[in-house]
């Protein structure tokens, strides 16, 4: 199957009432793990690359690896997504490479660290929306600022410093016409999200529900949504790792989000932990091993297991065959003639 527009993938998820995991990749084994899980569970999927990933693997390598996935698994709809674009140029380069979706994270300035003003965010996001939609490419924006730093991107600090204001979220969606909206509800990037199992004082699901009520047709995105399960932390530490105790976003909270408009859930840390735990285990218990395949194979299998579990928990499992892909050119027409607009849906009601 050719790569699919993320807009189509998320529209279908909304129709079916499920969420879609968006998994970060840097290398071949991670892409293979995701695709094996998608096949195992018959799931549509978002494969995403951060700026850091694009630099690590080099653009052409990563692009062609994801393209290979779409060739080898013609039955699986795949959207190729730029995670946390920091500027118009980053998004433009992804679109020109062939990504079917981009995130313009205008919540931060181009340095990827300093929170920007609402006006700056609207201006740069709208510029990306105009460029992307003319080419049939989906755009995710962000309003509010997440906590933590990952791949050198992020404002740092706790996730509670810039929780999304629902009024601003509505205004932002109307002014920019984004297809999907990442909101800040207390989560952070990286492994260290919460210092205890999160409750409503630190994980603001009420804010998410309030935003969805007012923006029922904008797909909401949860970032920093690894669950950071204790068993994965334990494997890393059992074989010589030194992770500090930490809590992620419980799966049941993500499922509550999915019942309230969350269509895309970003997961990276859980996969990193699974791979690292598997590699550590081999190298720790069998120190005579030196063939990378001896530890990359179990690492890939460990990641596949986590991804398949998340696909089942998010509800995307079983939905890969629900629809035929709409070409990117058709999607572009939909944006041009207004059938795919997300704008003043709230005002019109
Ligand atoms: Zn993120």
CSV table of N, CA, C and O in Angstrom, one decimal, residues 55-143:
chain,number,residue,atom,x,y,z
A,55,UNK,N,18.5,13.1,11.7
A,55,UNK,CA,20.0,13.4,11.6
A,55,UNK,C,20.8,12.2,11.9
A,55,UNK,O,21.8,11.9,11.3
A,56,UNK,N,20.3,11.3,12.8
A,56,UNK,CA,21.0,10.1,13.2
A,56,UNK,C,21.1,9.1,12.1
A,56,UNK,O,22.2,8.6,11.8
A,57,UNK,N,20.0,8.9,11.4
A,57,UNK,CA,20.0,7.9,10.4
A,57,UNK,C,20.3,8.4,9.0
A,57,UNK,O,20.6,7.6,8.1
A,58,UNK,N,20.2,9.7,8.9
A,58,UNK,CA,20.3,10.4,7.6
A,58,UNK,C,18.9,10.2,6.9
A,58,UNK,O,18.3,9.1,6.8
A,59,UNK,N,18.4,11.4,6.3
A,59,UNK,CA,17.1,11.4,5.7
A,59,UNK,C,16.8,10.3,4.7
A,59,UNK,O,15.8,9.7,4.8
A,60,UNK,N,17.7,10.1,3.8
A,60,UNK,CA,17.4,9.1,2.7
A,60,UNK,C,17.3,7.7,3.2
A,60,UNK,O,16.5,6.9,2.8
A,61,UNK,N,18.2,7.4,4.2
A,61,UNK,CA,18.1,6.0,4.8
A,61,UNK,C,16.8,5.8,5.4
A,61,UNK,O,16.1,4.9,5.2
A,62,UNK,N,16.4,6.8,6.3
A,62,UNK,CA,15.2,6.6,7.1
A,62,UNK,C,14.0,6.6,6.2
A,62,UNK,O,13.1,5.7,6.3
A,63,UNK,N,13.9,7.5,5.2
A,63,UNK,CA,12.8,7.6,4.3
A,63,UNK,C,12.6,6.2,3.5
A,63,UNK,O,11.5,5.7,3.4
A,64,UNK,N,13.7,5.7,3.0
A,64,UNK,CA,13.6,4.5,2.2
A,64,UNK,C,13.3,3.3,3.1
A,64,UNK,O,12.7,2.3,2.6
A,65,UNK,N,13.8,3.3,4.3
A,65,UNK,CA,13.4,2.2,5.2
A,65,UNK,C,11.9,2.1,5.5
A,65,UNK,O,11.3,1.1,5.5
A,66,UNK,N,11.3,3.3,5.7
A,66,UNK,CA,9.9,3.4,6.0
A,66,UNK,C,9.1,3.0,4.7
A,66,UNK,O,8.1,2.3,4.7
A,67,UNK,N,9.7,3.5,3.6
A,67,UNK,CA,9.0,3.1,2.3
A,67,UNK,C,9.1,1.6,2.1
A,67,UNK,O,8.1,1.0,1.6
A,68,UNK,N,10.2,1.0,2.5
A,68,UNK,CA,10.3,-0.5,2.3
A,68,UNK,C,9.2,-1.2,3.2
A,68,UNK,O,8.7,-2.2,2.7
A,69,UNK,N,8.9,-0.6,4.3
A,69,UNK,CA,7.9,-1.1,5.2
A,69,UNK,C,6.5,-1.1,4.4
A,69,UNK,O,5.8,-2.1,4.4
A,70,UNK,N,6.3,0.0,3.7
A,70,UNK,CA,5.0,0.0,3.0
A,70,UNK,C,4.9,-0.9,1.8
A,70,UNK,O,3.9,-1.4,1.4
A,71,UNK,N,6.1,-1.2,1.2
A,71,UNK,CA,6.2,-2.2,0.1
A,71,UNK,C,6.0,-3.6,0.6
A,71,UNK,O,5.3,-4.5,0.0
A,72,UNK,N,6.6,-3.9,1.8
A,72,UNK,CA,6.6,-5.3,2.3
A,72,UNK,C,5.3,-5.6,3.0
A,72,UNK,O,4.9,-6.8,3.2
A,73,UNK,N,4.5,-4.6,3.4
A,73,UNK,CA,3.3,-4.8,4.2
A,73,UNK,C,2.2,-4.1,3.5
A,73,UNK,O,1.6,-3.1,4.0
A,74,UNK,N,1.8,-4.5,2.2
A,74,UNK,CA,0.8,-3.7,1.4
A,74,UNK,C,-0.6,-3.7,2.1
A,74,UNK,O,-1.4,-2.8,1.8
A,75,UNK,N,-0.8,-4.5,3.1
A,75,UNK,CA,-2.1,-4.6,3.7
A,75,UNK,C,-2.2,-3.6,4.9
A,75,UNK,O,-3.3,-3.5,5.5
A,76,UNK,N,-1.1,-3.0,5.3
A,76,UNK,CA,-1.1,-2.1,6.4
A,76,UNK,C,-1.1,-0.6,6.0
A,76,UNK,O,-0.1,-0.2,5.4
A,77,UNK,N,-2.1,0.2,6.4
A,77,UNK,CA,-1.9,1.6,6.2
A,77,UNK,C,-0.9,2.2,7.1
A,77,UNK,O,-0.9,2.0,8.3
A,78,UNK,N,0.1,2.9,6.5
A,78,UNK,CA,1.1,3.6,7.2
A,78,UNK,C,1.2,5.1,6.9
A,78,UNK,O,1.2,5.5,5.7
A,79,UNK,N,1.1,5.9,7.9
A,79,UNK,CA,1.4,7.4,7.7
A,79,UNK,C,2.8,7.6,8.2
A,79,UNK,O,3.2,7.2,9.2
A,80,UNK,N,3.6,8.4,7.4
A,80,UNK,CA,5.0,8.7,7.7
A,80,UNK,C,5.0,10.2,8.2
A,80,UNK,O,4.6,11.1,7.5
A,81,UNK,N,5.4,10.3,9.5
A,81,UNK,CA,5.1,11.6,10.1
A,81,UNK,C,6.4,12.2,10.7
A,81,UNK,O,7.2,11.5,11.3
A,82,UNK,N,6.6,13.5,10.5
A,82,UNK,CA,7.7,14.3,11.1
A,82,UNK,C,7.2,14.7,12.5
A,82,UNK,O,6.2,15.4,12.7
A,83,UNK,N,8.0,14.2,13.5
A,83,UNK,CA,7.6,14.5,14.9
A,83,UNK,C,8.4,15.8,15.3
A,83,UNK,O,9.5,16.0,15.0
A,84,UNK,N,7.6,16.7,15.9
A,84,UNK,CA,8.2,18.0,16.5
A,84,UNK,C,9.1,18.7,15.5
A,84,UNK,O,10.3,19.0,15.7
A,85,UNK,N,8.5,19.1,14.3
A,85,UNK,CA,9.2,20.0,13.5
A,85,UNK,C,9.3,21.4,14.2
A,85,UNK,O,8.4,21.8,14.9
A,86,UNK,N,10.5,22.0,14.1
A,86,UNK,CA,10.8,23.2,14.9
A,86,UNK,C,10.6,24.4,14.0
A,86,UNK,O,10.8,25.5,14.6
A,87,UNK,N,10.5,24.3,12.7
A,87,UNK,CA,10.4,25.5,11.9
A,87,UNK,C,9.7,25.1,10.6
A,87,UNK,O,9.5,23.9,10.3
A,88,UNK,N,9.3,26.1,9.8
A,88,UNK,CA,8.7,25.9,8.5
A,88,UNK,C,9.6,25.1,7.6
A,88,UNK,O,9.2,24.1,7.0
A,89,UNK,N,10.9,25.4,7.7
A,89,UNK,CA,11.9,24.7,6.8
A,89,UNK,C,12.0,23.2,7.1
A,89,UNK,O,12.1,22.4,6.2
A,90,UNK,N,12.0,22.9,8.4
A,90,UNK,CA,12.0,21.4,8.8
A,90,UNK,C,10.8,20.7,8.2
A,90,UNK,O,10.9,19.6,7.6
A,91,UNK,N,9.6,21.3,8.3
A,91,UNK,CA,8.4,20.7,7.8
A,91,UNK,C,8.4,20.6,6.3
A,91,UNK,O,8.1,19.6,5.7
A,92,UNK,N,8.9,21.7,5.7
A,92,UNK,CA,9.0,21.7,4.2
A,92,UNK,C,9.9,20.6,3.7
A,92,UNK,O,9.6,19.9,2.8
A,93,UNK,N,11.0,20.4,4.4
A,93,UNK,CA,12.0,19.4,3.9
A,93,UNK,C,11.4,18.0,4.1
A,93,UNK,O,11.6,17.1,3.2
A,94,UNK,N,10.6,17.8,5.1
A,94,UNK,CA,10.0,16.5,5.3
A,94,UNK,C,8.9,16.3,4.2
A,94,UNK,O,8.9,15.2,3.6
A,95,UNK,N,8.2,17.3,3.9
A,95,UNK,CA,7.1,17.2,2.9
A,95,UNK,C,7.8,16.9,1.5
A,95,UNK,O,7.3,16.1,0.7
A,96,UNK,N,8.9,17.6,1.3
A,96,UNK,CA,9.5,17.4,0.0
A,96,UNK,C,10.2,16.0,-0.1
A,96,UNK,O,10.3,15.5,-1.2
A,97,UNK,N,10.5,15.5,1.0
A,97,UNK,CA,11.1,14.1,1.0
A,97,UNK,C,10.0,13.1,0.7
A,97,UNK,O,10.3,12.0,0.1
A,98,UNK,N,8.8,13.4,1.1
A,98,UNK,CA,7.7,12.4,0.9
A,98,UNK,C,6.9,12.0,2.1
A,98,UNK,O,6.1,11.1,2.1
A,99,UNK,N,7.2,12.7,3.3
A,99,UNK,CA,6.4,12.4,4.5
A,99,UNK,C,4.9,12.8,4.2
A,99,UNK,O,4.6,13.7,3.5
A,100,UNK,N,4.0,12.0,4.7
A,100,UNK,CA,2.6,12.3,4.5
A,100,UNK,C,1.9,13.1,5.6
A,100,UNK,O,0.8,13.4,5.6
A,101,UNK,N,2.8,13.5,6.6
A,101,UNK,CA,2.3,14.2,7.7
A,101,UNK,C,3.4,14.9,8.4
A,101,UNK,O,4.5,14.3,8.5
A,102,UNK,N,3.2,16.1,9.0
A,102,UNK,CA,4.2,16.8,9.7
A,102,UNK,C,3.6,17.4,11.0
A,102,UNK,O,2.4,17.8,11.0
A,103,UNK,N,4.4,17.4,12.0
A,103,UNK,CA,4.1,18.2,13.2
A,103,UNK,C,4.8,19.5,13.2
A,103,UNK,O,6.1,19.5,13.1
A,104,UNK,N,4.1,20.6,13.2
A,104,UNK,CA,4.8,21.9,13.4
A,104,UNK,C,4.6,22.3,14.9
A,104,UNK,O,3.5,22.6,15.3
A,105,UNK,N,5.7,22.1,15.6
A,105,UNK,CA,5.6,22.4,17.1
A,105,UNK,C,6.0,23.9,17.3
A,105,UNK,O,7.1,24.2,17.6
A,106,UNK,N,5.0,24.7,17.0
A,106,UNK,CA,5.2,26.2,17.2
A,106,UNK,C,5.1,26.6,18.6
A,106,UNK,O,5.1,27.8,18.9
A,107,UNK,N,4.9,25.7,19.6
A,107,UNK,CA,4.7,26.1,21.0
A,107,UNK,C,6.1,26.5,21.5
A,107,UNK,O,6.2,27.2,22.5
A,108,UNK,N,7.1,26.1,20.8
A,108,UNK,CA,8.5,26.5,21.1
A,108,UNK,C,9.1,27.3,20.0
A,108,UNK,O,8.7,27.1,18.8
A,109,UNK,N,10.0,28.2,20.3
A,109,UNK,CA,10.7,28.9,19.2
A,109,UNK,C,11.6,27.9,18.4
A,109,UNK,O,11.7,26.8,18.8
A,110,UNK,N,12.2,28.4,17.4
A,110,UNK,CA,13.0,27.5,16.5
A,110,UNK,C,14.1,26.8,17.2
A,110,UNK,O,14.5,25.7,16.8
A,111,UNK,N,14.6,27.3,18.3
A,111,UNK,CA,15.6,26.7,19.1
A,111,UNK,C,15.1,25.4,19.7
A,111,UNK,O,15.9,24.6,20.2
A,112,UNK,N,13.8,25.2,19.7
A,112,UNK,CA,13.3,23.9,20.3
A,112,UNK,C,13.3,23.9,21.8
A,112,UNK,O,13.1,22.9,22.4
A,113,UNK,N,13.5,25.1,22.4
A,113,UNK,CA,13.6,25.2,23.9
A,113,UNK,C,12.8,26.2,24.5
A,113,UNK,O,12.2,26.1,25.6
A,114,UNK,N,12.7,27.4,23.8
A,114,UNK,CA,12.1,28.6,24.4
A,114,UNK,C,10.6,28.6,24.1
A,114,UNK,O,10.3,28.6,22.9
A,115,UNK,N,9.7,28.7,25.1
A,115,UNK,CA,8.3,28.8,24.7
A,115,UNK,C,8.0,30.1,23.9
A,115,UNK,O,8.6,31.1,24.1
A,116,UNK,N,7.2,29.9,22.9
A,116,UNK,CA,6.9,31.1,22.0
A,116,UNK,C,5.6,31.7,22.4
A,116,UNK,O,4.9,31.2,23.2
A,117,UNK,N,5.3,32.9,21.7
A,117,UNK,CA,4.0,33.5,22.0
A,117,UNK,C,2.9,32.8,21.2
A,117,UNK,O,3.2,32.1,20.2
A,118,UNK,N,1.7,33.0,21.6
A,118,UNK,CA,0.5,32.5,20.9
A,118,UNK,C,0.5,32.9,19.5
A,118,UNK,O,0.3,32.1,18.5
A,119,UNK,N,0.8,34.2,19.3
A,119,UNK,CA,0.8,34.8,17.9
A,119,UNK,C,1.9,34.2,17.0
A,119,UNK,O,1.7,33.9,15.8
A,120,UNK,N,3.1,34.0,17.6
A,120,UNK,CA,4.2,33.3,16.8
A,120,UNK,C,3.8,31.9,16.4
A,120,UNK,O,4.0,31.5,15.3
A,121,UNK,N,3.2,31.2,17.4
A,121,UNK,CA,2.8,29.8,17.1
A,121,UNK,C,1.7,29.8,16.0
A,121,UNK,O,1.9,29.0,15.1
A,122,UNK,N,0.7,30.6,16.1
A,122,UNK,CA,-0.3,30.6,15.0
A,122,UNK,C,0.3,30.9,13.7
A,122,UNK,O,0.0,30.3,12.7
A,123,UNK,N,1.2,31.9,13.6
A,123,UNK,CA,1.8,32.4,12.4
A,123,UNK,C,2.6,31.2,11.7
A,123,UNK,O,2.3,30.9,10.5
A,124,UNK,N,3.5,30.6,12.4
A,124,UNK,CA,4.3,29.6,11.8
A,124,UNK,C,3.5,28.3,11.5
A,124,UNK,O,3.7,27.7,10.4
A,125,UNK,N,2.5,28.0,12.3
A,125,UNK,CA,1.7,26.8,12.1
A,125,UNK,C,0.8,27.0,10.9
A,125,UNK,O,0.7,26.1,10.0
A,126,UNK,N,0.2,28.2,10.8
A,126,UNK,CA,-0.6,28.5,9.6
A,126,UNK,C,0.2,28.4,8.3
A,126,UNK,O,-0.3,27.9,7.3
A,127,UNK,N,1.4,28.9,8.4
A,127,UNK,CA,2.3,28.9,7.2
A,127,UNK,C,2.5,27.4,6.7
A,127,UNK,O,2.4,27.1,5.6
A,128,UNK,N,2.8,26.6,7.7
A,128,UNK,CA,3.0,25.1,7.4
A,128,UNK,C,1.7,24.5,6.9
A,128,UNK,O,1.7,23.7,5.9
A,129,UNK,N,0.5,24.8,7.5
A,129,UNK,CA,-0.8,24.3,7.1
A,129,UNK,C,-1.0,24.6,5.6
A,129,UNK,O,-1.4,23.8,4.8
A,130,UNK,N,-0.8,25.9,5.2
A,130,UNK,CA,-1.0,26.3,3.9
A,130,UNK,C,-0.1,25.5,2.9
A,130,UNK,O,-0.6,25.0,1.9
A,131,UNK,N,1.1,25.4,3.2
A,131,UNK,CA,2.1,24.7,2.4
A,131,UNK,C,1.7,23.2,2.3
A,131,UNK,O,1.7,22.6,1.2
A,132,UNK,N,1.4,22.6,3.4
A,132,UNK,CA,1.2,21.1,3.5
A,132,UNK,C,-0.1,20.8,2.9
A,132,UNK,O,-0.2,19.8,2.1
A,133,UNK,N,-1.2,21.5,3.2
A,133,UNK,CA,-2.5,21.1,2.7
A,133,UNK,C,-2.5,21.2,1.2
A,133,UNK,O,-3.2,20.4,0.5
A,134,UNK,N,-1.8,22.2,0.6
A,134,UNK,CA,-1.8,22.3,-0.9
A,134,UNK,C,-1.2,21.0,-1.5
A,134,UNK,O,-1.4,20.7,-2.7
A,135,UNK,N,-0.4,20.3,-0.7
A,135,UNK,CA,0.2,19.1,-1.2
A,135,UNK,C,-0.4,17.8,-0.6
A,135,UNK,O,0.2,16.7,-0.7
A,136,UNK,N,-1.5,18.0,0.1
A,136,UNK,CA,-2.2,16.8,0.6
A,136,UNK,C,-1.6,16.2,1.9
A,136,UNK,O,-1.9,15.1,2.2
A,137,UNK,N,-0.8,17.0,2.5
A,137,UNK,CA,-0.1,16.5,3.7
A,137,UNK,C,-0.7,17.0,5.0
A,137,UNK,O,-1.2,18.2,5.1
A,138,UNK,N,-0.8,16.1,5.9
A,138,UNK,CA,-1.5,16.4,7.2
A,138,UNK,C,-0.6,17.3,8.1
A,138,UNK,O,0.6,17.1,8.1
A,139,UNK,N,-1.3,18.1,9.0
A,139,UNK,CA,-0.5,18.9,9.9
A,139,UNK,C,-1.0,18.7,11.3
A,139,UNK,O,-2.2,18.8,11.6
A,140,UNK,N,-0.1,18.4,12.2
A,140,UNK,CA,-0.4,18.4,13.7
A,140,UNK,C,0.3,19.7,14.3
A,140,UNK,O,1.4,20.0,14.0
A,141,UNK,N,-0.5,20.4,15.1
A,141,UNK,CA,0.1,21.6,15.8
A,141,UNK,C,0.2,21.3,17.3
A,141,UNK,O,-0.2,20.2,17.7
A,142,UNK,N,0.8,22.2,18.0
A,142,UNK,CA,0.8,22.0,19.5
A,142,UNK,C,0.5,23.3,20.2
A,142,UNK,O,1.0,24.4,19.8
A,143,UNK,N,-0.4,23.2,21.2
A,143,UNK,CA,-0.7,24.4,22.0
A,143,UNK,C,-0.6,24.1,23.4
A,143,UNK,O,-1.0,23.0,23.9
